Tab-separated table of C-alpha atoms and ligand atoms in Angstrom:
chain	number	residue	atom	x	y	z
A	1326	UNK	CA	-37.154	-2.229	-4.287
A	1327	UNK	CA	-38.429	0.740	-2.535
A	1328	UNK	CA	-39.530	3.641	-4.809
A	1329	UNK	CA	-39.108	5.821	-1.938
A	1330	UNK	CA	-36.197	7.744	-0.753
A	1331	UNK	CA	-35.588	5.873	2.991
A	1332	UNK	CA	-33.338	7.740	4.390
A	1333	UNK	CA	-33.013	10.996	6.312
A	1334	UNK	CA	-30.210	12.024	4.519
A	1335	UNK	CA	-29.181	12.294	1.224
A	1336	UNK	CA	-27.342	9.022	-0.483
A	1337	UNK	CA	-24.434	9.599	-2.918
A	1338	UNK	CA	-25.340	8.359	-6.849
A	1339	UNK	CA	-25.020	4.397	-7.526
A	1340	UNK	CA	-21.745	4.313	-8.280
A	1341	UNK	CA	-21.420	0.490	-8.924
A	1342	UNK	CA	-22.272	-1.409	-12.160
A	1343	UNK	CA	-20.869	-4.508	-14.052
A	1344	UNK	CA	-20.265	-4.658	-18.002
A	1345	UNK	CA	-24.256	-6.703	-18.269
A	1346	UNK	CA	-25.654	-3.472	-16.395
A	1347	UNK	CA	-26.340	-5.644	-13.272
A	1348	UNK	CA	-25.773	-3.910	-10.365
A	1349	UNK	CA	-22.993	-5.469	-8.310
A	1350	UNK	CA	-19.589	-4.984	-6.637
A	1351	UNK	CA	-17.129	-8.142	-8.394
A	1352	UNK	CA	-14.228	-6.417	-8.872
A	1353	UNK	CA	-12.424	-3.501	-7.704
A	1354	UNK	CA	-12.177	-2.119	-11.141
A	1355	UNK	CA	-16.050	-2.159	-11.439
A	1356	UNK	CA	-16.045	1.318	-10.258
A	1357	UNK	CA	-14.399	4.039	-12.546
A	1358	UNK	CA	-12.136	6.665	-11.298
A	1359	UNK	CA	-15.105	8.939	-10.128
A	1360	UNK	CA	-17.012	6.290	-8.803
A	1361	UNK	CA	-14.340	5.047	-6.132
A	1362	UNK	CA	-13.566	8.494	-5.311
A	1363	UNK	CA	-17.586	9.306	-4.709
A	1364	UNK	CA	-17.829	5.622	-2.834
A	1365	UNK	CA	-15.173	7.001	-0.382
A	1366	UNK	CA	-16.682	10.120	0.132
A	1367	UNK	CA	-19.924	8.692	0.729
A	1368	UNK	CA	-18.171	6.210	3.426
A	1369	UNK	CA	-16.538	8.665	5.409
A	1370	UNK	CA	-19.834	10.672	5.709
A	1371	UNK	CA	-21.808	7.687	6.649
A	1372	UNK	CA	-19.416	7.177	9.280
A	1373	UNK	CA	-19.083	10.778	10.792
A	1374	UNK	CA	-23.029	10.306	10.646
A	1375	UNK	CA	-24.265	6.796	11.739
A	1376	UNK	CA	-27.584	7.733	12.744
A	1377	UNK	CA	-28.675	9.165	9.767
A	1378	UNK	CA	-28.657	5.754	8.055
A	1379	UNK	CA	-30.287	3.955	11.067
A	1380	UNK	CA	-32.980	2.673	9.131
A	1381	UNK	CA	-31.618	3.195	5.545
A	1382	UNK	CA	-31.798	-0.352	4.715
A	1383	UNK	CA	-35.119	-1.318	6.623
A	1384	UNK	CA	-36.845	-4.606	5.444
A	1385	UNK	CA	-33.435	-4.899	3.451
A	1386	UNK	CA	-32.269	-9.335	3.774
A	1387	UNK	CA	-28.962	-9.883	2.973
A	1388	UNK	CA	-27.853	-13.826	2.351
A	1389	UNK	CA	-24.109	-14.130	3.142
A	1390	UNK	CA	-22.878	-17.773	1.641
A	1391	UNK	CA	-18.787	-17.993	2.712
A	1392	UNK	CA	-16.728	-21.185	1.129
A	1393	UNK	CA	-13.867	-20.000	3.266
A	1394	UNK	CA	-13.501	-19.168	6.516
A	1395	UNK	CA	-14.233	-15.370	7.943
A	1396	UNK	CA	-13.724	-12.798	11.135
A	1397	UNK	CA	-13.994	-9.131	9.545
A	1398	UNK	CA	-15.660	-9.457	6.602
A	1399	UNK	CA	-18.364	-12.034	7.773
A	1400	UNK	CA	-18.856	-9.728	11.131
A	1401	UNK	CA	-18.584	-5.879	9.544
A	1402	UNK	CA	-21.297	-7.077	6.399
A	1403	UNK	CA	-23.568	-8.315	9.395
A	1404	UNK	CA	-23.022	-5.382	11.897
A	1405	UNK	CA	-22.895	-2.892	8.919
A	1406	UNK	CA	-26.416	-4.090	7.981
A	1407	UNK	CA	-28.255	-4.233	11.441
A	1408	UNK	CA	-27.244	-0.541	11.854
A	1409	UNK	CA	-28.964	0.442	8.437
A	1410	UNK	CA	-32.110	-1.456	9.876
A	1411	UNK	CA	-31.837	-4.553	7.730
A	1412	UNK	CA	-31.156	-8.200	8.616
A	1413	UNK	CA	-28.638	-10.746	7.298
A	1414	UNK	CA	-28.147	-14.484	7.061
A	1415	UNK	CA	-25.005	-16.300	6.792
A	1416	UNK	CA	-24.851	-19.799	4.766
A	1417	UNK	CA	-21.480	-21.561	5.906
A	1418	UNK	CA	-20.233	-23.045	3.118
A	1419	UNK	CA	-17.277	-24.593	4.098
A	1420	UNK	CA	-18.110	-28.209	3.701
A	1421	UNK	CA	-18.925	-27.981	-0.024
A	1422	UNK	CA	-18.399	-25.465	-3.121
A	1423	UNK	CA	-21.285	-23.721	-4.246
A	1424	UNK	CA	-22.418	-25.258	-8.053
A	1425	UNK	CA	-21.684	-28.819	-6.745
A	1426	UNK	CA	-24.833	-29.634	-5.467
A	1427	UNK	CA	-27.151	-27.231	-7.954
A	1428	UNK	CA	-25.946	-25.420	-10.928
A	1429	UNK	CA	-24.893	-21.335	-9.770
A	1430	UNK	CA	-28.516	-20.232	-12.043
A	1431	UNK	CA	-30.903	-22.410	-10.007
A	1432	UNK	CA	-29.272	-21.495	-6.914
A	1433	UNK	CA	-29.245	-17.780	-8.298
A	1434	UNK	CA	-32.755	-17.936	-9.428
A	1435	UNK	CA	-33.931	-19.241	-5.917
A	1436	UNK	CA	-31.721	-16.760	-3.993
A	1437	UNK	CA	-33.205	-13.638	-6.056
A	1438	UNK	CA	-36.853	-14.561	-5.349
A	1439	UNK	CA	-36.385	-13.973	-1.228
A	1440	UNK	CA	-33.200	-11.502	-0.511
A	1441	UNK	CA	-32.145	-8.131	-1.731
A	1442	UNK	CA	-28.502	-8.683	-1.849
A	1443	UNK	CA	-25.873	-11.423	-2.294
A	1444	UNK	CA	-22.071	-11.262	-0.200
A	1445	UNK	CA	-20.063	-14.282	-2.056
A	1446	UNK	CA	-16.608	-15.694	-0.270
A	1447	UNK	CA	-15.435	-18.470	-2.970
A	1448	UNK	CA	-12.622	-19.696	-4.126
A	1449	UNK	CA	-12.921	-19.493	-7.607
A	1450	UNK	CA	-14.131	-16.173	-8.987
A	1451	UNK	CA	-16.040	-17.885	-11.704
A	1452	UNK	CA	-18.450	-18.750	-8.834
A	1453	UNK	CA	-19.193	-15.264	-8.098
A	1454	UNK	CA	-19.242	-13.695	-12.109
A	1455	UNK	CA	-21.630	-16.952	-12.326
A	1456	UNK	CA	-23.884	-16.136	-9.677
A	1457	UNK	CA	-24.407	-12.657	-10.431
A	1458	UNK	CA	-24.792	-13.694	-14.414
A	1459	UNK	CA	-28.321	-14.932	-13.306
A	1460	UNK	CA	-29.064	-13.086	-10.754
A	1461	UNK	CA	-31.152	-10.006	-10.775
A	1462	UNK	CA	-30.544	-9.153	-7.104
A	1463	UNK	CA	-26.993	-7.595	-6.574
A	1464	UNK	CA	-23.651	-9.351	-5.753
A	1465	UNK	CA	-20.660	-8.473	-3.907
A	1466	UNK	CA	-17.561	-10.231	-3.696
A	1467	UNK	CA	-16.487	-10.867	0.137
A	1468	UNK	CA	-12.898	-11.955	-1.469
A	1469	UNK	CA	-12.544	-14.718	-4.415
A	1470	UNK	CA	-9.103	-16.365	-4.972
A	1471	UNK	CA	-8.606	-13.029	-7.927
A	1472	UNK	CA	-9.843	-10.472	-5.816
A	1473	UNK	CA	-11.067	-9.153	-2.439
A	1474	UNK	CA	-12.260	-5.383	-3.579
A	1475	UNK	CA	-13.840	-4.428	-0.359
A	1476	UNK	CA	-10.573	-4.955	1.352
A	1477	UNK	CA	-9.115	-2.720	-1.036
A	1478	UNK	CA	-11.626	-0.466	-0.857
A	1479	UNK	CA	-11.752	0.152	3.071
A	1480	UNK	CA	-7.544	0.251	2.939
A	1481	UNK	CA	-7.776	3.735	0.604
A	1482	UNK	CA	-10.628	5.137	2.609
A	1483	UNK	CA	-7.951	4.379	5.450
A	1484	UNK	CA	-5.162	6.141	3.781
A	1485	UNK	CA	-7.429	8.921	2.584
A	1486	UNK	CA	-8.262	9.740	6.491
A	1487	UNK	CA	-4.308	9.372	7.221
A	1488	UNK	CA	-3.156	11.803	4.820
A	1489	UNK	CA	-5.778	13.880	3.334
A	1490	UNK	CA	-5.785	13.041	0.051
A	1491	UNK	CA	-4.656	9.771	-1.957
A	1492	UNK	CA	-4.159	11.774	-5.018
A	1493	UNK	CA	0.326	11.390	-5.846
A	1494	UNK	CA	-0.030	9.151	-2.341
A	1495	UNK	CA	3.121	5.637	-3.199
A	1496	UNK	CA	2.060	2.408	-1.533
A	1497	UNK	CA	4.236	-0.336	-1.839
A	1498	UNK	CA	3.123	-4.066	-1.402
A	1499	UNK	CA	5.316	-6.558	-0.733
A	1500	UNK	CA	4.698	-10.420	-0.684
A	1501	UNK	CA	2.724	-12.243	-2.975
A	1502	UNK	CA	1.257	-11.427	-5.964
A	1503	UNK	CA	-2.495	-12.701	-4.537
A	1504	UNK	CA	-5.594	-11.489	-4.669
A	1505	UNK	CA	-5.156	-8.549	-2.241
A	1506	UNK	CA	-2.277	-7.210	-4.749
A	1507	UNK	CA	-5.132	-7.137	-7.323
A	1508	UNK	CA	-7.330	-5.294	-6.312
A	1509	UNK	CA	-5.025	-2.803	-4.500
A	1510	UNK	CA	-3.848	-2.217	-7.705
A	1511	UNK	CA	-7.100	-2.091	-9.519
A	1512	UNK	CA	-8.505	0.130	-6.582
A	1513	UNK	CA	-5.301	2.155	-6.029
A	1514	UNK	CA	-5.073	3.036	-10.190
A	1515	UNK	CA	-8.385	4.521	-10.013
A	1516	UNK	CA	-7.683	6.655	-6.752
A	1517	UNK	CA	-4.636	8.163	-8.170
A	1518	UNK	CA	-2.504	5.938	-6.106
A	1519	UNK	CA	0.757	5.192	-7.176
A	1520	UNK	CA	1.620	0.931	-6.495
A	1521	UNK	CA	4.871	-0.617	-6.227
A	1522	UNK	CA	4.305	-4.464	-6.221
A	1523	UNK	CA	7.608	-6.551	-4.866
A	1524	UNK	CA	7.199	-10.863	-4.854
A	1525	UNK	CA	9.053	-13.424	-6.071
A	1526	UNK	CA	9.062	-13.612	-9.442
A	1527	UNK	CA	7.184	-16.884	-9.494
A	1528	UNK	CA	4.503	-15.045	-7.261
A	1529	UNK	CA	3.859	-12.222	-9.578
A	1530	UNK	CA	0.628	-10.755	-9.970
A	1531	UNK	CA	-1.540	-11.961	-13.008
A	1532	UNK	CA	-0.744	-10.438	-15.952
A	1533	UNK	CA	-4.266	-9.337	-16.952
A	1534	UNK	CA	-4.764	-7.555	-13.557
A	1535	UNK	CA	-1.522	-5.226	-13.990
A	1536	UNK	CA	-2.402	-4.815	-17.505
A	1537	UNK	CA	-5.878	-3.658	-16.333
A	1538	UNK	CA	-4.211	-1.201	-13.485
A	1539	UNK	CA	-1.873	0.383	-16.015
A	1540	UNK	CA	-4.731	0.927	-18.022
A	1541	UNK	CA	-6.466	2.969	-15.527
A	1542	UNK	CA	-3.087	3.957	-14.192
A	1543	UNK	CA	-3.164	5.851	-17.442
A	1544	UNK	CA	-6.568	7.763	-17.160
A	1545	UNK	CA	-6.111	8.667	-13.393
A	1546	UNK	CA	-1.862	9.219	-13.834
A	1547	UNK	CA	-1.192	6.688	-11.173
A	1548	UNK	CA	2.100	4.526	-12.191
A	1549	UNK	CA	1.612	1.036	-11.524
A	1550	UNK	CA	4.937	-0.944	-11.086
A	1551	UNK	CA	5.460	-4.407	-10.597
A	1552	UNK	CA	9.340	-6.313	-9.436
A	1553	UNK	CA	10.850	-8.169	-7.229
A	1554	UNK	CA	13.476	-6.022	-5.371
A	1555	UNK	CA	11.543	-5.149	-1.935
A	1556	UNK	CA	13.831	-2.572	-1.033
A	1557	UNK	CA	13.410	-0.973	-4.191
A	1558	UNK	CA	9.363	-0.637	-3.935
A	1559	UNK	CA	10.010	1.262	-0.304
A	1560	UNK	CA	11.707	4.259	-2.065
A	1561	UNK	CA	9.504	7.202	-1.267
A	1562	UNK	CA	6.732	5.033	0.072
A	1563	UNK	CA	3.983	6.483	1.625
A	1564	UNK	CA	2.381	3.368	3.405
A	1565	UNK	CA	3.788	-0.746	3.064
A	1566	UNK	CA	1.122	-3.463	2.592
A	1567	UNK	CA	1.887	-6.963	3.383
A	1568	UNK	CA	-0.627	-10.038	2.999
A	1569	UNK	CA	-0.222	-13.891	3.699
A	1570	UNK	CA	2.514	-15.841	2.010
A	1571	UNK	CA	-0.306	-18.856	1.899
A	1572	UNK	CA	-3.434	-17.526	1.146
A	1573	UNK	CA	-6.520	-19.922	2.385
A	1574	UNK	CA	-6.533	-22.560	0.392
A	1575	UNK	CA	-2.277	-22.588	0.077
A	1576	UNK	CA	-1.918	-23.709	3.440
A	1577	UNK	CA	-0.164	-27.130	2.660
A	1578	UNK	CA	2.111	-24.790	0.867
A	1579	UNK	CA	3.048	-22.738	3.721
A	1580	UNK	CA	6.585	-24.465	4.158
A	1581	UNK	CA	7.909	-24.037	0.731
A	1582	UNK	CA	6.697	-20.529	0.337
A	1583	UNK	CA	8.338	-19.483	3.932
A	1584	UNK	CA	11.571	-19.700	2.533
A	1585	UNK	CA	10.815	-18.159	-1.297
A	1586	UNK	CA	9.343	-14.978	0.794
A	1587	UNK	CA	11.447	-14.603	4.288
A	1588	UNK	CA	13.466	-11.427	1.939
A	1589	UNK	CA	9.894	-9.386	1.742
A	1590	UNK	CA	9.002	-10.289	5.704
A	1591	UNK	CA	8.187	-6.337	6.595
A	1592	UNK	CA	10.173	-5.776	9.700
A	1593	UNK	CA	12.093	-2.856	11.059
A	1594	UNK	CA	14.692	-3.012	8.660
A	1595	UNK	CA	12.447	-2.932	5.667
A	1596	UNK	CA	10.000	-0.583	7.464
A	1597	UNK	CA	12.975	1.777	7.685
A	1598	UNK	CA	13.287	2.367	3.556
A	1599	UNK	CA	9.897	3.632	3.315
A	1600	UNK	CA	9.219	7.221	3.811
A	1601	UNK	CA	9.638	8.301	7.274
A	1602	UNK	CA	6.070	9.151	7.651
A	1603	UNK	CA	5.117	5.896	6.445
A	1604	UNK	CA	1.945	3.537	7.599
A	1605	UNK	CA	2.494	0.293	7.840
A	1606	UNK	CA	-0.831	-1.812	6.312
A	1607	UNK	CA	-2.293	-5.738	6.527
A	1608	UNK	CA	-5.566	-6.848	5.666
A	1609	UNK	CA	-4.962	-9.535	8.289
A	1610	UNK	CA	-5.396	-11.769	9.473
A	1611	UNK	CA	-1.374	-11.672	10.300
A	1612	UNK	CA	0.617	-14.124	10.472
A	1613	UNK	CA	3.282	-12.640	13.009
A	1614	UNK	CA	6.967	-13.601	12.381
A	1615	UNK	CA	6.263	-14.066	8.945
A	1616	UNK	CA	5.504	-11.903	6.555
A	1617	UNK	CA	5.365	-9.325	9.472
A	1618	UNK	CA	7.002	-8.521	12.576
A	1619	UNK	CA	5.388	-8.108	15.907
A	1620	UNK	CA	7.332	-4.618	16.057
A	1621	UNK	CA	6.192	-3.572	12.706
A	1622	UNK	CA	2.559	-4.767	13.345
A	1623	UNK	CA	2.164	-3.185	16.891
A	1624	UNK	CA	4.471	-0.062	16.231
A	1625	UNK	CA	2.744	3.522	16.000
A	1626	UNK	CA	3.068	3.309	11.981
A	1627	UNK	CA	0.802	0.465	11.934
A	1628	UNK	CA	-2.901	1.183	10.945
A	1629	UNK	CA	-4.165	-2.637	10.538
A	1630	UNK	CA	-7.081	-1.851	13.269
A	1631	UNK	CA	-8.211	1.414	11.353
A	1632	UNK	CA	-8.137	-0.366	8.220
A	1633	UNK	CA	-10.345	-3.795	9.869
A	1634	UNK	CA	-12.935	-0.991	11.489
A	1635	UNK	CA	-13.109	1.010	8.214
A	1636	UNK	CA	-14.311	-2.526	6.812
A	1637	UNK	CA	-17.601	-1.401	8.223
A	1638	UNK	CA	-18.026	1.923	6.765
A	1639	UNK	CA	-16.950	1.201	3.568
A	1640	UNK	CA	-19.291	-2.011	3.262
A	1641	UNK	CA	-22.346	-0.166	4.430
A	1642	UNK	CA	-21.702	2.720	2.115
A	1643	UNK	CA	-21.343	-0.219	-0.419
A	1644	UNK	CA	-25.354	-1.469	0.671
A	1645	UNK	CA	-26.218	1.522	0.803
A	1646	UNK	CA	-25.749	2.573	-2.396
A	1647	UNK	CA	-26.520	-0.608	-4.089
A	1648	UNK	CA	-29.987	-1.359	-2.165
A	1649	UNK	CA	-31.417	2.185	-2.510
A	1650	UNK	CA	-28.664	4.612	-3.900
A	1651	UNK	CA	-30.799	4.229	-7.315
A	1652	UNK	CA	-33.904	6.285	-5.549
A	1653	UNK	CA	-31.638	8.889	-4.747
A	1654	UNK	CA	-29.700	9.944	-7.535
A	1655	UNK	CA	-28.449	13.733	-6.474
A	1656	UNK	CA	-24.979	14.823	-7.690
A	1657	UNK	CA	-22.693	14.691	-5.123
A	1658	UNK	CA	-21.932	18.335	-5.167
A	1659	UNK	CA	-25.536	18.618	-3.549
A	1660	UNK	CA	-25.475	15.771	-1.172
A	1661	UNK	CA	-22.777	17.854	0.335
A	1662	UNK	CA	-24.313	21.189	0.394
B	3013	CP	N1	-9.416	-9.093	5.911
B	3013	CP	C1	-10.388	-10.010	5.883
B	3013	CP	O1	-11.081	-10.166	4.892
B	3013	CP	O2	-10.526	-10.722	7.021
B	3013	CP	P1	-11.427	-12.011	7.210
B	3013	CP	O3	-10.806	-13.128	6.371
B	3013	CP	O4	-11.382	-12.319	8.675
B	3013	CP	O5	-12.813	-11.723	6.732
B	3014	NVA	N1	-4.858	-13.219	0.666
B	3014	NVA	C1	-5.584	-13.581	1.858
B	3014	NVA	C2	-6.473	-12.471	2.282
B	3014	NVA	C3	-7.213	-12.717	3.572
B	3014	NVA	C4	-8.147	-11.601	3.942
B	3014	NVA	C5	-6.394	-14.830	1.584
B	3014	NVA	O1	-6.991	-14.928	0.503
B	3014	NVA	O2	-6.405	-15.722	2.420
C-alpha cells in the first residue's frame, strides 16, 4: 500500500478491524459504536464531495467473486470504485461454491498476491471468515446467508439523512428473522437505534446475533426487542423494514413460507401503526404483493431508492477507508475543521 496520503482531502481514521487485527468489513458488529458513527459521517461527506475522492483509490484492483446472484451491490462496489480511480473485477461464481475446487487459503494466498481488496457474496459465512483468515489483503462481506452489513450500513446512513440523527430513532422489522435482521440489529445497536424484530416464531433471528445486539444495545442504550406480534413492533416506529420471505437460496421454499408470513406483509394497514412520520424501508429486491404492497413500496413514506443509491456512498467510504484510511489517521474532529 501507498505510504502516501492520495487524496485531496482528508480521510476519516480506519474504523474497521476484525478480532485477528486483519483489516476487513465481515460483520456489522466489526465496527464499535464510534466507529459506525465516524463510517457514516465519513459517507455522507464523501458524497456531498465526490470529486475530492476522484482519484483516492488510484492503481487500487478490487476482485469481486459473487456465489449468488447481484444488481446493487455487484453495480454500486464497481461504480463506487471507478469514481475513486481504481478498477474492479467480478468472478461469477454461481456455477460452483468457492473451497470446492481449491481450499479458501490457496485461493486466499493467490488472490492477496495481485488485488488490494476482496468483496465476498457466499452462502455460507464460513466462506468469507475463511477467506479473510488467510488473507492479508482486506475482505468485505457483499451479504453471506448470517449477514449483509453493508446493507445495513447504507439503510442508517439513510435514516440519519431522513431525520437528523439516529440517536432514540425505533425501527421495526418485520418478516423473517434472515440475515438482513442481523445485521440491522448489530448495526442499529451500535447507532443508538432502537429495533423491534416481528417473524414467526420459527423464523426468529439467531440467538447469538440478538444476544450480540443486546450486548451493544447495552453500551450505546439502544433496546433491542425481538417477537412475533407485527402490530406490536409498529408502536412508535420511526421507519418499517421488510426483507424477502425466501431469501436466495429458500426459493423452493417460497410456497410454504407465503402462508407462515402473509400476517407481517407491510401494507397500508400495517403501515398505518407506525408513527405517522414513518419511512417505509426494503433492501430489495421486492417482491411486490408479498411481503410488501405496491402502495406501501411506491407511497411518499417509502425510501427503498435512497437507501439502494446510498449503497454507493457508504461502500466507497467503506474502500476508502480500508485501502488508504491507515495513511491518514487525523481525528475526526479535524477532518471536519
Ligand atoms: N440489496 C442488495 O444487496 O441487492 P442485490 O442483491 O441486488 O445486490
Ligand atoms: N435476505 C435477502 C437479501 C437480499 C439483498 C437475501 O439474502 O436474499
Amino acid at each position: 500500500m501507498s505510504s502516501q496520503p492520495v487524496v485531496a482531502s482528508p480521510l476519516y481514521p480506519m474504523p474497521v478491524a476484525s478480532p485477528a487485527g486483519q483489516e476487513d468489513l465481515i460483520s456489522a458488529a466489526d465496527l464499535s459504536p464510534e466507529e459506525a458513527a465516524s463510517l457514516l459521517e465519513f459517507a455522507q461527506h464523501l458524497k456531498a464531495h465526490p470529486a475530492e475522492y476522484r482519484h483516492a483509490l488510484a492503481g487500487k484492483q478490487m476482485a469481486m467473486f459473487f456465489e449468488k446472484p447481484s444488481l446493487r451491490t455487484r453495480l454500486t462496489f464497481e461504480a463506487g470504485m471507478a469514481s475513486m480511480g481504481g478498477m474492479a473485477f467480478f468472478v461469477d461464481q454461481t456455477q460452483s461454491r468457492l473451497g470446492v475446487r481449491e481450499s479458501l487459503k490457496d485461493v486466499a494466498k493467490n488472490l492477496e498476491r495481485w488485488v488490494d481488496v476482496l468483496v465476498l457474496r457466499t452462502f455460507d459465512h464460513a466462506t468469507v471468515t475463511g477467506i479473510a483468515e488467510h488473507a492479508s489483503i482486506p475482505v468485505i462481506n457483499a451479504l453471506t446467508d448470517l449477514e449483509h452489513p453493508c446493507q445495513a450500513l447504507a439503510d442508517f446512513m439513510t435514516l440519519k439523512e431522513h431525520f437528523g440523527s439516529l440517536k432514540g430513532l425505533t425501527l421495526a422489522y418485520v418478516g423473517d428473522g434472515n440475515n438482513m435482521a442481523h445485521s440491522l440489529m448489530l448495526a442499529g445497536a451500535a447507532l443508538g437505534v432502537n429495533l423491534k424484530v416481528a417473524t414467526p416464531a420459527q423464523y426468529a433471528p439467531q440467538h447469538f446475533v440478538v444476544a450480540q445486539a443486546q450486548l451493544i444495545g447495552e453500551e450505546t442504550g439502544a433496546a433491542i426487542e425481538v417477537m412475533t406480534d407485527p402490530v406490536a413492533a409498529m408502536v412508535g416506529a420511526d421507519a418499517v423494514y421488510t426483507d424477502a420471505w425466501a431469501s436466495m437460496g429458500q426459493e423452493q421454499e417460497s410456497a410454504a413460507r407465503a402462508k407462515v408470513f402473509q400476517p407481517y406483509q407491510v401494507n397500508v394497514q400495517l403501515m398505518a401503526c407506525a408513527a405517522p412520520h414513518a419511512v417505509f424501508m426494503h433492501c430489495l429486491p421486492a417482491h411486490r404483493g408479498e411481503e410488501v404492497t405496491d402502495e406501501v413500496i411506491d407511497s411518499a413514506q417509502s425510501v427503498v431508492f435512497d437507501q439502494a443509491e446510498n449503497r454507493l456512498h457508504i461502500q466507497k467510504a467503506i474502500l476508502a477507508q480500508l485501502l488508504c484510511g491507515a495513511t491518514t489517521k487525523i481525528p475526526v474532529r479535524s477532518a471536519r475543521a
